[in-house]
Amino acid sequence: MPGSAAAHGSTTDPPSRNYGCWERWGDDFQNPDMATEDPMCWQAWQADPNAMWNWNGLYIDNAGGDHQGAVPDGQLCSAGRTQNGRYAAMDAVGEWQAVEKPTNFTVNVLDQALHGADYYRVYLTRQGFDPLTEPLGWSDLELVAEVGETPPRSNTSIQVDAGSRTGRHIVYTIWQASHMDQSYYFCSDVIFE
């Protein structure tokens, strides 16, 4: 079985929680203004800065396609507290910075290591779920897009139709890499215009 690569990937638009924190604060991560300007990122940086420096490593090995069995409710954004809990702060409930999107939008996945994909699945939270007060569980999600086998390439764009959803939601993306049984899980926060 091949070994893990030094770099892997993430959703970059809408950004995963840890990629967004790294993108906004990576050059200024000790700035105390983060505590008031971006409190969810602040708590994440305080909990484990490596979760942001390693924004491209939020995965688990050997899920065998049983994502719900491998990742418990309330731990979806940390991939079941993978990497010895490195990403646990991604599960924190609160007002993560969200990007505005139209109801028809694109999810972009950066595949730095050119792993390719057996598939990508994109889920959205159901209308009525409140990510500001509720932990994310599997029953809160609805599959809205799926892309099958994808050859290795640096960027993959997935078209998504959010239907009649309005307000704040979580985009949950699963990337099943094709180089080995390696599953990536990304929470991205959006507000539908």
Tab-separated table of N, CA, C and O in Angstrom, residues 13-14 101-109 120-124 143-148 153 156-163 171 173 192:
chain	number	residue	atom	x	y	z
A	13	ASP	N	-13.246	26.586	-2.028
A	13	ASP	CA	-14.364	27.492	-2.301
A	13	ASP	C	-15.643	26.679	-2.425
A	13	ASP	O	-15.746	25.894	-3.357
A	14	PRO	N	-16.572	26.828	-1.482
A	14	PRO	CA	-16.397	27.579	-0.242
A	14	PRO	C	-15.335	26.911	0.628
A	14	PRO	O	-15.228	25.684	0.637
A	101	LYS	N	-23.303	32.672	-1.052
A	101	LYS	CA	-23.376	31.927	-2.309
A	101	LYS	C	-24.791	32.017	-2.866
A	101	LYS	O	-25.761	32.053	-2.107
A	102	PRO	N	-24.914	32.002	-4.190
A	102	PRO	CA	-26.242	31.812	-4.771
A	102	PRO	C	-26.649	30.355	-4.579
A	102	PRO	O	-25.817	29.514	-4.219
A	103	THR	N	-27.903	30.032	-4.826
A	103	THR	CA	-28.338	28.649	-4.615
A	103	THR	C	-27.772	27.692	-5.658
A	103	THR	O	-27.752	26.490	-5.435
A	104	ASN	N	-27.308	28.197	-6.780
A	104	ASN	CA	-26.553	27.381	-7.734
A	104	ASN	C	-25.114	27.852	-7.654
A	104	ASN	O	-24.806	28.998	-7.974
A	105	PHE	N	-24.245	26.964	-7.179
A	105	PHE	CA	-22.865	27.369	-6.954
A	105	PHE	C	-21.940	26.188	-7.234
A	105	PHE	O	-22.385	25.085	-7.547
A	106	THR	N	-20.657	26.432	-7.105
A	106	THR	CA	-19.635	25.424	-7.378
A	106	THR	C	-18.816	25.172	-6.118
A	106	THR	O	-18.444	26.113	-5.424
A	107	VAL	N	-18.569	23.899	-5.831
A	107	VAL	CA	-17.622	23.517	-4.784
A	107	VAL	C	-16.308	23.183	-5.488
A	107	VAL	O	-16.287	22.357	-6.405
A	108	ASN	N	-15.233	23.831	-5.066
A	108	ASN	CA	-13.917	23.575	-5.636
A	108	ASN	C	-13.069	22.802	-4.644
A	108	ASN	O	-12.933	23.210	-3.485
A	109	VAL	N	-12.496	21.703	-5.097
A	109	VAL	CA	-11.627	20.872	-4.267
A	109	VAL	C	-10.214	20.943	-4.839
A	109	VAL	O	-9.999	20.663	-6.023
A	120	TYR	N	-16.625	12.069	-5.275
A	120	TYR	CA	-16.881	13.198	-4.391
A	120	TYR	C	-18.372	13.199	-4.104
A	120	TYR	O	-19.184	12.961	-5.009
A	121	ARG	N	-18.745	13.482	-2.862
A	121	ARG	CA	-20.142	13.651	-2.493
A	121	ARG	C	-20.285	14.972	-1.763
A	121	ARG	O	-19.499	15.269	-0.860
A	122	VAL	N	-21.287	15.741	-2.164
A	122	VAL	CA	-21.537	17.028	-1.529
A	122	VAL	C	-22.919	16.984	-0.895
A	122	VAL	O	-23.912	16.652	-1.557
A	123	TYR	N	-22.955	17.304	0.376
A	123	TYR	CA	-24.192	17.353	1.155
A	123	TYR	C	-24.437	18.788	1.595
A	123	TYR	O	-23.490	19.565	1.771
A	124	LEU	N	-25.704	19.116	1.826
A	124	LEU	CA	-26.078	20.385	2.436
A	124	LEU	C	-26.955	20.102	3.640
A	124	LEU	O	-27.703	19.116	3.658
A	143	LEU	N	-27.825	14.700	0.528
A	143	LEU	CA	-26.912	14.593	-0.614
A	143	LEU	C	-27.466	15.428	-1.770
A	143	LEU	O	-28.614	15.245	-2.176
A	144	VAL	N	-26.657	16.361	-2.286
A	144	VAL	CA	-27.125	17.239	-3.360
A	144	VAL	C	-26.288	17.120	-4.630
A	144	VAL	O	-26.713	17.594	-5.684
A	145	ALA	N	-25.111	16.516	-4.558
A	145	ALA	CA	-24.279	16.360	-5.753
A	145	ALA	C	-23.303	15.210	-5.539
A	145	ALA	O	-22.837	14.970	-4.426
A	146	GLU	N	-23.016	14.511	-6.630
A	146	GLU	CA	-22.047	13.417	-6.580
A	146	GLU	C	-21.320	13.355	-7.915
A	146	GLU	O	-21.934	13.487	-8.970
A	147	VAL	N	-20.015	13.195	-7.831
A	147	VAL	CA	-19.174	13.054	-9.011
A	147	VAL	C	-18.420	11.750	-8.858
A	147	VAL	O	-17.850	11.484	-7.802
A	148	GLY	N	-18.417	10.943	-9.904
A	148	GLY	CA	-17.746	9.648	-9.851
A	148	GLY	C	-16.248	9.764	-10.044
A	148	GLY	O	-15.635	10.804	-9.796
A	153	ARG	N	-5.960	15.520	-10.751
A	153	ARG	CA	-5.798	16.875	-11.273
A	153	ARG	C	-5.865	17.824	-10.082
A	153	ARG	O	-6.434	17.494	-9.048
A	156	THR	N	-10.860	20.249	-8.833
A	156	THR	CA	-12.108	19.661	-9.299
A	156	THR	C	-13.246	20.578	-8.885
A	156	THR	O	-13.312	21.022	-7.732
A	157	SER	N	-14.118	20.896	-9.830
A	157	SER	CA	-15.269	21.746	-9.568
A	157	SER	C	-16.530	20.903	-9.642
A	157	SER	O	-16.727	20.157	-10.597
A	158	ILE	N	-17.379	21.056	-8.633
A	158	ILE	CA	-18.610	20.273	-8.533
A	158	ILE	C	-19.781	21.242	-8.492
A	158	ILE	O	-19.841	22.119	-7.619
A	159	GLN	N	-20.694	21.104	-9.448
A	159	GLN	CA	-21.864	21.974	-9.505
A	159	GLN	C	-22.889	21.522	-8.472
A	159	GLN	O	-23.192	20.331	-8.368
A	160	VAL	N	-23.441	22.490	-7.722
A	160	VAL	CA	-24.383	22.196	-6.655
A	160	VAL	C	-25.625	23.068	-6.816
A	160	VAL	O	-25.513	24.266	-7.082
A	161	ASP	N	-26.773	22.464	-6.644
A	161	ASP	CA	-28.047	23.184	-6.618
A	161	ASP	C	-28.614	23.060	-5.214
A	161	ASP	O	-28.979	21.965	-4.780
A	162	ALA	N	-28.694	24.187	-4.508
A	162	ALA	CA	-29.174	24.188	-3.127
A	162	ALA	C	-30.696	24.219	-3.033
A	162	ALA	O	-31.240	24.220	-1.928
A	163	GLY	N	-31.371	24.249	-4.181
A	163	GLY	CA	-32.827	24.254	-4.161
A	163	GLY	C	-33.366	25.535	-3.542
A	163	GLY	O	-32.893	26.631	-3.825
A	171	VAL	N	-21.974	23.190	4.055
A	171	VAL	CA	-21.699	22.315	2.914
A	171	VAL	C	-20.744	21.255	3.437
A	171	VAL	O	-19.682	21.579	3.988
A	173	THR	N	-18.518	18.046	2.372
A	173	THR	CA	-17.951	17.382	1.199
A	173	THR	C	-17.135	16.175	1.634
A	173	THR	O	-16.296	16.275	2.533
A	192	PHE	N	-26.846	31.359	1.960
A	192	PHE	CA	-27.472	31.469	0.652
A	192	PHE	C	-28.182	32.807	0.549
A	192	PHE	O	-28.977	33.177	1.410
